[in-house]
mmCIF file of C-alpha atoms and ligand atoms in Angstrom:
data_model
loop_
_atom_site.group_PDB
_atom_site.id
_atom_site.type_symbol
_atom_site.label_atom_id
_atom_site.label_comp_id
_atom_site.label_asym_id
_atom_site.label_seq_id
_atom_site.Cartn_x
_atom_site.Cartn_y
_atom_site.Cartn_z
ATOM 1 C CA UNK C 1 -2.447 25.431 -3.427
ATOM 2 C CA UNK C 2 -0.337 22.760 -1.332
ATOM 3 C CA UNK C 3 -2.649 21.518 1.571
ATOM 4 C CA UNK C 4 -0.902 18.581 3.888
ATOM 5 C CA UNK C 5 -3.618 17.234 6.332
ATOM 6 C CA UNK C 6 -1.507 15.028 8.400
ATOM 7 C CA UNK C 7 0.941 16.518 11.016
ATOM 8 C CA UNK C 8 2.341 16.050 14.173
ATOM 9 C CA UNK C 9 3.704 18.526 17.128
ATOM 10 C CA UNK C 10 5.500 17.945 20.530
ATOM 11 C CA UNK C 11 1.847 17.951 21.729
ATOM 12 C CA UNK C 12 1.942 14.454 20.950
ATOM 13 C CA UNK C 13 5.445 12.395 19.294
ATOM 14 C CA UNK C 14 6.321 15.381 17.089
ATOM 15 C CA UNK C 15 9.595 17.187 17.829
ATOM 16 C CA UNK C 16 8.368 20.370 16.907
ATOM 17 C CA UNK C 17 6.241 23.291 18.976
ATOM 18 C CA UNK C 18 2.809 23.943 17.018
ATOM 19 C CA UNK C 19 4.490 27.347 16.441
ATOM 20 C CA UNK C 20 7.495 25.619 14.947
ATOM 21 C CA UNK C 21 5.428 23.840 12.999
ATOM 22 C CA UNK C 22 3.365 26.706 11.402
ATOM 23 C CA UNK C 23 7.101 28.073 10.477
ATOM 24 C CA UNK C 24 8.123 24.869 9.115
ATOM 25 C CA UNK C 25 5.298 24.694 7.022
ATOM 26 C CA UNK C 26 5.389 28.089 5.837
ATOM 27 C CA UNK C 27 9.100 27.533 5.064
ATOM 28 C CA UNK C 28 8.062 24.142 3.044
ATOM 29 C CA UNK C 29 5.948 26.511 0.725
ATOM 30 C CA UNK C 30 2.257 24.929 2.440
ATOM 31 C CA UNK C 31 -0.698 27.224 2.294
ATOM 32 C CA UNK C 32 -2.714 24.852 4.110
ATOM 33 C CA UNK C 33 -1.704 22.680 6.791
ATOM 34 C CA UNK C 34 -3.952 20.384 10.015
ATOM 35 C CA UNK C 35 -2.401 19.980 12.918
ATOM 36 C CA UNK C 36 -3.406 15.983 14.152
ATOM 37 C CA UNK C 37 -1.360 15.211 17.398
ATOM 38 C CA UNK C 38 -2.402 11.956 18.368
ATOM 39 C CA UNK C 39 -5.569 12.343 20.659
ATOM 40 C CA UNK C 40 -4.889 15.873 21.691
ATOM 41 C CA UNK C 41 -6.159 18.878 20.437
ATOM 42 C CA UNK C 42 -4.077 21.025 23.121
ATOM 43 C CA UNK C 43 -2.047 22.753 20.253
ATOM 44 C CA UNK C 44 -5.091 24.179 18.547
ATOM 45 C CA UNK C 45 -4.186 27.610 20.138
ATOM 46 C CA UNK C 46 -0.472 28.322 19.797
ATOM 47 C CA UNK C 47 -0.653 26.962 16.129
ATOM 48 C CA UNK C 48 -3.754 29.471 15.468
ATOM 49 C CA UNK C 49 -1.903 31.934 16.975
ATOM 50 C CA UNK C 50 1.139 30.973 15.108
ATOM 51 C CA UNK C 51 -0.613 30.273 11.385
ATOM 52 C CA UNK C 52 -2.606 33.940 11.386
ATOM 53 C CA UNK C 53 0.934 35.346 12.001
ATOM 54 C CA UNK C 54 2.720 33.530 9.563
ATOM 55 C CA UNK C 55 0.096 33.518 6.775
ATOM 56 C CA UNK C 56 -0.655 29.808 6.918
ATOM 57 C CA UNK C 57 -4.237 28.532 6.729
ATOM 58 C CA UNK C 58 -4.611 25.646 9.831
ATOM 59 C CA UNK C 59 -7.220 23.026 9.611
ATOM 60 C CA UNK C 60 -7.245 21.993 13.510
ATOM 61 C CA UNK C 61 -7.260 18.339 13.838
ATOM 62 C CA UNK C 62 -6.611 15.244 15.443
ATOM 63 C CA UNK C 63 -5.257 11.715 14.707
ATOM 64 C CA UNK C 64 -7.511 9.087 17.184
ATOM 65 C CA UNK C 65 -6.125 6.060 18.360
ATOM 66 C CA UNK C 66 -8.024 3.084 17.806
ATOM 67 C CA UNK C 67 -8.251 -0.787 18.398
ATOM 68 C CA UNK C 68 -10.364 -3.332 16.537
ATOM 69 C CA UNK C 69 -11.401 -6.316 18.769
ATOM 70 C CA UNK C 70 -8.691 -8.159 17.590
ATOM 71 C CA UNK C 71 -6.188 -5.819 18.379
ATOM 72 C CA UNK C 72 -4.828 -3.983 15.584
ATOM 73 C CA UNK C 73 -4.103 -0.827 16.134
ATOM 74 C CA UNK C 74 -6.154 1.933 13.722
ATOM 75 C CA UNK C 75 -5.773 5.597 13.312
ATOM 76 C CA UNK C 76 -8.306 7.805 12.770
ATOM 77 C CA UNK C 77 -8.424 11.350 11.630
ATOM 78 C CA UNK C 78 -10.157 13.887 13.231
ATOM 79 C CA UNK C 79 -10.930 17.396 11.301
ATOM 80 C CA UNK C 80 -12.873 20.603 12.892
ATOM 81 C CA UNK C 81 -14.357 19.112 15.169
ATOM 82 C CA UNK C 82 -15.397 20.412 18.431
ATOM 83 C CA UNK C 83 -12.552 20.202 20.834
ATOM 84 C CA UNK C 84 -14.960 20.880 24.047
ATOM 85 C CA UNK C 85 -17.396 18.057 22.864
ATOM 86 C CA UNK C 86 -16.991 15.959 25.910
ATOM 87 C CA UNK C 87 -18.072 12.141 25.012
ATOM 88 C CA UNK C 88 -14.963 12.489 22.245
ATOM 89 C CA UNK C 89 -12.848 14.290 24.898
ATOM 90 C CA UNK C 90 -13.822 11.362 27.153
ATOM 91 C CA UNK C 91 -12.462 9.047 24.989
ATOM 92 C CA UNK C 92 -9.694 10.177 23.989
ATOM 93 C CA UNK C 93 -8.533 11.119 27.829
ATOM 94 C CA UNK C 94 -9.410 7.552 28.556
ATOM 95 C CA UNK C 95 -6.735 6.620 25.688
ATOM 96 C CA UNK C 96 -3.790 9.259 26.878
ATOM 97 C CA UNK C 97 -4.322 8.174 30.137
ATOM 98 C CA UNK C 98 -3.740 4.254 29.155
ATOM 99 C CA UNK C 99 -0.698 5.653 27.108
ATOM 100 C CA UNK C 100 1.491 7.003 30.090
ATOM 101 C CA UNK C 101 0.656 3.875 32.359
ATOM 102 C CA UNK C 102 1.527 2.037 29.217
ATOM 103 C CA UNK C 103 4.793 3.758 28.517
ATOM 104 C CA UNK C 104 5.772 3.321 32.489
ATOM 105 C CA UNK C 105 5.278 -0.954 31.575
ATOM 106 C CA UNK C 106 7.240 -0.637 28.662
ATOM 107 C CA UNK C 107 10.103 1.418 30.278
ATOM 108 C CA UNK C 108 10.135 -0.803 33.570
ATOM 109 C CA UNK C 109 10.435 -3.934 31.261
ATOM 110 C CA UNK C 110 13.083 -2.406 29.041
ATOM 111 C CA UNK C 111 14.751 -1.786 32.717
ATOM 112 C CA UNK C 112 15.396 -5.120 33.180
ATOM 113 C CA UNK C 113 17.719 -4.675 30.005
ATOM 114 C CA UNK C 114 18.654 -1.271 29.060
ATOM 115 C CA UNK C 115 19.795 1.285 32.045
ATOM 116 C CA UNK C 116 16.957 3.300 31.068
ATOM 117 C CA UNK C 117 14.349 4.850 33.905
ATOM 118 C CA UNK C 118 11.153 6.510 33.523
ATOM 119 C CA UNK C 119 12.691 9.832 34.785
ATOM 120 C CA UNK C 120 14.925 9.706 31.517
ATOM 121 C CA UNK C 121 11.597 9.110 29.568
ATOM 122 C CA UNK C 122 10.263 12.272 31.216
ATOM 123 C CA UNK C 123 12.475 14.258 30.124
ATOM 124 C CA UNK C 124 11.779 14.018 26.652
ATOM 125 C CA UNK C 125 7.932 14.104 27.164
ATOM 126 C CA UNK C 126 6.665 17.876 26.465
ATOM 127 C CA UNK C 127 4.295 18.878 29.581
ATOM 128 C CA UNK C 128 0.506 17.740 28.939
ATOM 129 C CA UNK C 129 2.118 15.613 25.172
ATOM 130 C CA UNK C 130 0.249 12.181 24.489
ATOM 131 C CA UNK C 131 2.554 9.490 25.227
ATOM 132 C CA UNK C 132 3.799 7.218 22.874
ATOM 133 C CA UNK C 133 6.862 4.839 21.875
ATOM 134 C CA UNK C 134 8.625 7.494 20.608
ATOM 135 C CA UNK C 135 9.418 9.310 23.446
ATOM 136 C CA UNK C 136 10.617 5.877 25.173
ATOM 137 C CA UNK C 137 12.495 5.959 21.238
ATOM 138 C CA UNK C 138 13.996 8.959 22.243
ATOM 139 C CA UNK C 139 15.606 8.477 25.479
ATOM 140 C CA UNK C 140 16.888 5.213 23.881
ATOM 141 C CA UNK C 141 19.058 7.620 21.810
ATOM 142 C CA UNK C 142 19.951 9.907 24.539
ATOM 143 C CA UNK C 143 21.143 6.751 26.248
ATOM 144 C CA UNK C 144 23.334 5.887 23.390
ATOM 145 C CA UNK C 145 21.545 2.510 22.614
ATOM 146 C CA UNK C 146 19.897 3.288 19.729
ATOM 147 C CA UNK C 147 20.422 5.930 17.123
ATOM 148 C CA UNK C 148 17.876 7.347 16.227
ATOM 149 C CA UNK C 149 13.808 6.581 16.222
ATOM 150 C CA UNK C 150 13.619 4.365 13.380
ATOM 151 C CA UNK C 151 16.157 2.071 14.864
ATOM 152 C CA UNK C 152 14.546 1.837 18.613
ATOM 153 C CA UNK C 153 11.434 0.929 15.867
ATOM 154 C CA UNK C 154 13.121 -1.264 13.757
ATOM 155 C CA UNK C 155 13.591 -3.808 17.238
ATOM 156 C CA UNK C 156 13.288 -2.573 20.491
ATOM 157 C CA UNK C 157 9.954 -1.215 20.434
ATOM 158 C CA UNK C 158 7.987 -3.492 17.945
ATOM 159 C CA UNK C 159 4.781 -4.780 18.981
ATOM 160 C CA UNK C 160 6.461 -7.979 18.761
ATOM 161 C CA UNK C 161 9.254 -7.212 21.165
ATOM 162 C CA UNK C 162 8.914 -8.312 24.887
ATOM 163 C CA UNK C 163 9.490 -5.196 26.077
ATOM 164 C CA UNK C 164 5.756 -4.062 24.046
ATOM 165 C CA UNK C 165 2.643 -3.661 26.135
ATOM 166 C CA UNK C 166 -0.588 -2.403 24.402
ATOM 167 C CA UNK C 167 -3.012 0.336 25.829
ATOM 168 C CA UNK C 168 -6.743 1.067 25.811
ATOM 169 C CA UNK C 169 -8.514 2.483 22.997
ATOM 170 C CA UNK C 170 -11.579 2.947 21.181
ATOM 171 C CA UNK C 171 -12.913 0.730 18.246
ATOM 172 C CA UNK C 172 -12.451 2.398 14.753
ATOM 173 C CA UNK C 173 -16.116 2.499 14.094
ATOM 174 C CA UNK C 174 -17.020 3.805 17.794
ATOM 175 C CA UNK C 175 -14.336 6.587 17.031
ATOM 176 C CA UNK C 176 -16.058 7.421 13.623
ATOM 177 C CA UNK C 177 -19.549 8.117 15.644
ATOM 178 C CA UNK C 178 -17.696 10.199 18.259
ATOM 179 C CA UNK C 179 -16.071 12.004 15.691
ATOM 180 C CA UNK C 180 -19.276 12.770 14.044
ATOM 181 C CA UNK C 181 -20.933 13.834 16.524
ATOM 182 C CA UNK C 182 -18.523 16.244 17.387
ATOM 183 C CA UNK C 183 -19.013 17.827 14.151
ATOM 184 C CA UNK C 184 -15.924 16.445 13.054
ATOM 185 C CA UNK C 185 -15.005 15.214 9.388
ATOM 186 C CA UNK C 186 -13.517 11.395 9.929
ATOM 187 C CA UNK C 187 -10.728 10.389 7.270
ATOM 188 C CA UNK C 188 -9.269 6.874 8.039
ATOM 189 C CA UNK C 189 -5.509 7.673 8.289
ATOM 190 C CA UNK C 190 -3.071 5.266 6.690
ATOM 191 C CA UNK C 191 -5.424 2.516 6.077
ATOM 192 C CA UNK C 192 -3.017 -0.072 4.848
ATOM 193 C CA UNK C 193 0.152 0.724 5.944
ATOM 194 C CA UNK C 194 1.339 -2.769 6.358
ATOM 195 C CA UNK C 195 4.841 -1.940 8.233
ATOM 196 C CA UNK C 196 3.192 -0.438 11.256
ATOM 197 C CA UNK C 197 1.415 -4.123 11.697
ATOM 198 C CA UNK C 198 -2.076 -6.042 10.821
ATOM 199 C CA UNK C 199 -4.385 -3.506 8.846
ATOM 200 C CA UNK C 200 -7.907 -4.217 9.319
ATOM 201 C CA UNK C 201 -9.866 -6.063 6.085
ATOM 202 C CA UNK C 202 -13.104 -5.033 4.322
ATOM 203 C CA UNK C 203 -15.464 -6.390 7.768
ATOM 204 C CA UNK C 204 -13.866 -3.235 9.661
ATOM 205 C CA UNK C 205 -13.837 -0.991 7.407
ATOM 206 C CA UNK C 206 -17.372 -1.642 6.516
ATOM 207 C CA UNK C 207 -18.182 -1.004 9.820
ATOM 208 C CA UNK C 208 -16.221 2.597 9.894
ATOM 209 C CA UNK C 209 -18.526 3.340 6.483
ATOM 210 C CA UNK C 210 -21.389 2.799 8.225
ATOM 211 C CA UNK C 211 -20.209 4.631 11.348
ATOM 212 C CA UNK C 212 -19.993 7.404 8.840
ATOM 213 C CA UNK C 213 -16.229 7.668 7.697
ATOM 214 C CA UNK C 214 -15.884 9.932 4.998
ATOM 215 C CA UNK C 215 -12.773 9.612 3.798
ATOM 216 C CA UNK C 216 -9.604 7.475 3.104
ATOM 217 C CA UNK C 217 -5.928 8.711 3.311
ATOM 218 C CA UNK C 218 -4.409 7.521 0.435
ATOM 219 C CA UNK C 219 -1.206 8.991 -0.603
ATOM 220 C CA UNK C 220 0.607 8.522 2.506
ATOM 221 C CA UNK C 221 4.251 6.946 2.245
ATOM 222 C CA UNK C 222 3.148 3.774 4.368
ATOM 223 C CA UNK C 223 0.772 3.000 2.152
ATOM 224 C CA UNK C 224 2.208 0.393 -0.475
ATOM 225 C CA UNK C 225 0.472 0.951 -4.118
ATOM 226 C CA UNK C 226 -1.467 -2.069 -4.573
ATOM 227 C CA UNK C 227 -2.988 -1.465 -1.410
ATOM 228 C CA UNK C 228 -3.624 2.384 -2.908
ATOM 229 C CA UNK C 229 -5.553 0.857 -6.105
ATOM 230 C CA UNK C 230 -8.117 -1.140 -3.763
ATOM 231 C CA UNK C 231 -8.590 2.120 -1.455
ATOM 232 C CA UNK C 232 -9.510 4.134 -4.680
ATOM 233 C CA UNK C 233 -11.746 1.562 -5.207
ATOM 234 C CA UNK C 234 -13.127 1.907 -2.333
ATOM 235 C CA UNK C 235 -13.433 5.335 -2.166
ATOM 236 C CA UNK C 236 -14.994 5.274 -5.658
ATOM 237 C CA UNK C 237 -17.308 2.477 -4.555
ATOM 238 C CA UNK C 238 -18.645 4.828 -1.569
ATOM 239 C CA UNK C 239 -18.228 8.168 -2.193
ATOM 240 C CA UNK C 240 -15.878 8.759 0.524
ATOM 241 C CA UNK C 241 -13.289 11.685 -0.016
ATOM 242 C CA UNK C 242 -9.234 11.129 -1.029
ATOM 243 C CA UNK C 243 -6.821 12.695 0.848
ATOM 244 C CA UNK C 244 -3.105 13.124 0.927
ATOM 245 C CA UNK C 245 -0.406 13.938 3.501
ATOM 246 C CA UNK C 246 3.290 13.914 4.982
ATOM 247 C CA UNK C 247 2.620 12.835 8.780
ATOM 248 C CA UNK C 248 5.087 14.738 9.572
ATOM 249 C CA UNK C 249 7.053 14.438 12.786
ATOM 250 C CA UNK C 250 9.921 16.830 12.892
ATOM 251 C CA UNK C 251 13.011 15.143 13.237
ATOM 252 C CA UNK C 252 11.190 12.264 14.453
ATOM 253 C CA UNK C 253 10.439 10.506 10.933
ATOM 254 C CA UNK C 254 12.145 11.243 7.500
ATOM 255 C CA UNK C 255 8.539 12.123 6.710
ATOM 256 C CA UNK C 256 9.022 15.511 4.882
ATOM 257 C CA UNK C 257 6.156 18.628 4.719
ATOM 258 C CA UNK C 258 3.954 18.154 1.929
ATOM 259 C CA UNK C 259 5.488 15.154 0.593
ATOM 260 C CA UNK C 260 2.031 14.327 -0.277
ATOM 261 C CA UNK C 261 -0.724 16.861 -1.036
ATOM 262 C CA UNK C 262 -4.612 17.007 -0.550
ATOM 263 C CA UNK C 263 -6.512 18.449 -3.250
ATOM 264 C CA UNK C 264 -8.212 22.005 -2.903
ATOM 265 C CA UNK C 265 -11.653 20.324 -3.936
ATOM 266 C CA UNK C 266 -11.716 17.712 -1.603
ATOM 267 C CA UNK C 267 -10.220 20.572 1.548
ATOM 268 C CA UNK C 268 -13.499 22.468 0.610
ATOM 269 C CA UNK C 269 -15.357 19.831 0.829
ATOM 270 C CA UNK C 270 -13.926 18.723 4.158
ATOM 271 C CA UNK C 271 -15.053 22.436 5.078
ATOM 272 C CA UNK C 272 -18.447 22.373 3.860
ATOM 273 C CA UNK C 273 -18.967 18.751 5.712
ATOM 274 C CA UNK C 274 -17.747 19.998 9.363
ATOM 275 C CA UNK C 275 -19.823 21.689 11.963
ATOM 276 C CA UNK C 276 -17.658 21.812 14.971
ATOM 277 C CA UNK C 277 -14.678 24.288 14.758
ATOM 278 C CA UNK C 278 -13.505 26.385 11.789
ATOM 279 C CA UNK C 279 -10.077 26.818 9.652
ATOM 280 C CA UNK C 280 -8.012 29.814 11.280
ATOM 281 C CA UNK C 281 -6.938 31.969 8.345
HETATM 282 P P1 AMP D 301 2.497 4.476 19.889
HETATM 283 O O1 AMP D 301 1.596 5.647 19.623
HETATM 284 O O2 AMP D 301 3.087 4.503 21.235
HETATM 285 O O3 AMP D 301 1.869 3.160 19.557
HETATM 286 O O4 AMP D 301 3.725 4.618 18.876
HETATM 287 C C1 AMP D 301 3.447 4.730 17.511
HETATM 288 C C2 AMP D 301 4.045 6.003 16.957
HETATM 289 O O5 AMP D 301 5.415 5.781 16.759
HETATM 290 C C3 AMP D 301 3.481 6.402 15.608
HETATM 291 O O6 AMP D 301 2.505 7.389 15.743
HETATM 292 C C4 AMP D 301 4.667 6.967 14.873
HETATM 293 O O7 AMP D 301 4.689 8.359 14.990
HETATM 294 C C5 AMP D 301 5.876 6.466 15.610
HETATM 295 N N1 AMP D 301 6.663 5.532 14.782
HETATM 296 C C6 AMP D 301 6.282 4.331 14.325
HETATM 297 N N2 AMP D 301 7.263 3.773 13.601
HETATM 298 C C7 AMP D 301 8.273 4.658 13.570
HETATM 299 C C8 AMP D 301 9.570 4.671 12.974
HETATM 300 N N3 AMP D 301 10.024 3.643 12.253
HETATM 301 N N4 AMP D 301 10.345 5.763 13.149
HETATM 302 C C9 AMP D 301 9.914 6.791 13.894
HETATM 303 N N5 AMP D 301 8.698 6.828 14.486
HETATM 304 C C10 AMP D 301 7.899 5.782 14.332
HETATM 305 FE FE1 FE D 302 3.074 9.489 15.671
HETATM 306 FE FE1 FE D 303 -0.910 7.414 12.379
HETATM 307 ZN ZN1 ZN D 304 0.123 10.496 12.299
#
């Protein structure tokens, strides 16, 4: 069985239609695969719709964006969940509404440089999508000044460039309880991927177990090995669950389909542990 838990569609900075996904997947050879647009779960129902047709099992999920109080950024995974719970839908409106005033700073900053507008951003942002850097990434290449994603992330759109402006979001822990409560199963995406910035140290995570986190993405590209050796240790140390995933973009990351896998035993147990939606087979 080849289960990726970690994808993204043009619901959020994915460059692929949930549908498109499900066929993409299918195509990679996945039997299992969650959906986890950044805080969105508005492509829950075309990539049902789209997985029962195509034979693909979908675990509907969602990737939460989070901020400790000294503000590195965190990402959360959401799984089953209930996507009409409304304190979590709260939250995470709160966040995609601080995203697109966000992305309008950054773009009217990088105006003062670049002969880019937010109506060129716009085009590139699907309708209802979380915004994010990427789609600012993307007009950057439509523009010609960049060429592709990775480069507008390799300078222009750093968190240390002038052009960066941050956004509103939820602490990791808070997002754990919300999660929870929601009936959700919370895996803490990523958790040391050093090239996306400061990764949090044992104090937040610590607070995320006790929140309730019950699991820790592992094999994920960003995450350099020692860093994996310490999370297993972790995990161990806890009893949290191990996962493994792609975080896929399309054509927006070299990130390929089920690059990384998640183990059947662990999937069930993800299954067994979630009260709030259920995997469309
Ligand atoms: P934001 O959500 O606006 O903070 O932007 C972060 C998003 O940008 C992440 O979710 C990634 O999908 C994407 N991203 C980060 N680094 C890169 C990169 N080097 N190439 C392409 N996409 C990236
Ligand atoms: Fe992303
Ligand atoms: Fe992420
Ligand atoms: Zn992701």
């Amino acid at each position: 069985m080849r289960i990726d838990l970690h994808t993204h569609s043009t619901v959020s900075d994915g460059t692929e239609s949930p549908a498109v996904l499900i066929r993409t997947a299918r195509d990679a050879g996945l039997d299992v695969v969650a959906l986890t647009d950044h805080d969105s779960t508005a492509g829950w129902g075309p990539a049902a719709e789209a997985a029962q047709l195509e034979g693909v099992a979908l675990i509907p999920g969602m990737e939460v964006s989070c901020r400790t109080e000294t503000g590195i950024s965190v990402h959360v995974l959401s799984y089953l969940h209930n996507p009409l719970n409304a304190p979590l839908m709260e939250e995470i409106q709160r966040s995609r509404d601080a995203r697109l005033s966000r992305a309008e700073r950054m773009v009217e900053r990088l105006g003062a440089d670049y002969p880019i507008t937010w109506a060129d951003v716009q085009e590139h942002i699907a309708e209802g999508a979380t915004v994010g850097r990427p789609h600012i990434a993307d007009s950057l290449v439509t523009l010609g000044i960049v060429s592709d994603r990775s480069e507008a992330f390799s300078h222009i759109l750093t968190a240390a460039s002038p052009y960066w402006v941050g956004h509103y979001a939820p602490h990791p822990a808070r997002a754990v309880e919300l999660i929870r409560q929601a009936g959700g199963v919370a895996v803490f995406a990523h958790p040391v991927a050093s090239a996306r910035g400061r990764v949090v140290g044992d104090d937040v995570v610590g607070q995320m177990i006790d929140a309730g986190l019950q699991g820790l993405e592992i094999e994920h590209r960003d995450n350099p090995e020692p860093g994996r050796q310490e999370l297993r240790r972790i995990a161990a140390q806890h009893g949290l669950l191990t996962t493994g995933s792609s975080d896929y973009h399309g054509e927006g990351k070299p990130n390929r389909l089920g690059e990384n896998l998640t183990s059947p035993a662990v999937l069930e147990q993800i299954e067994a542990l979630a009260t709030g939606s259920v995997v469309v087979r």
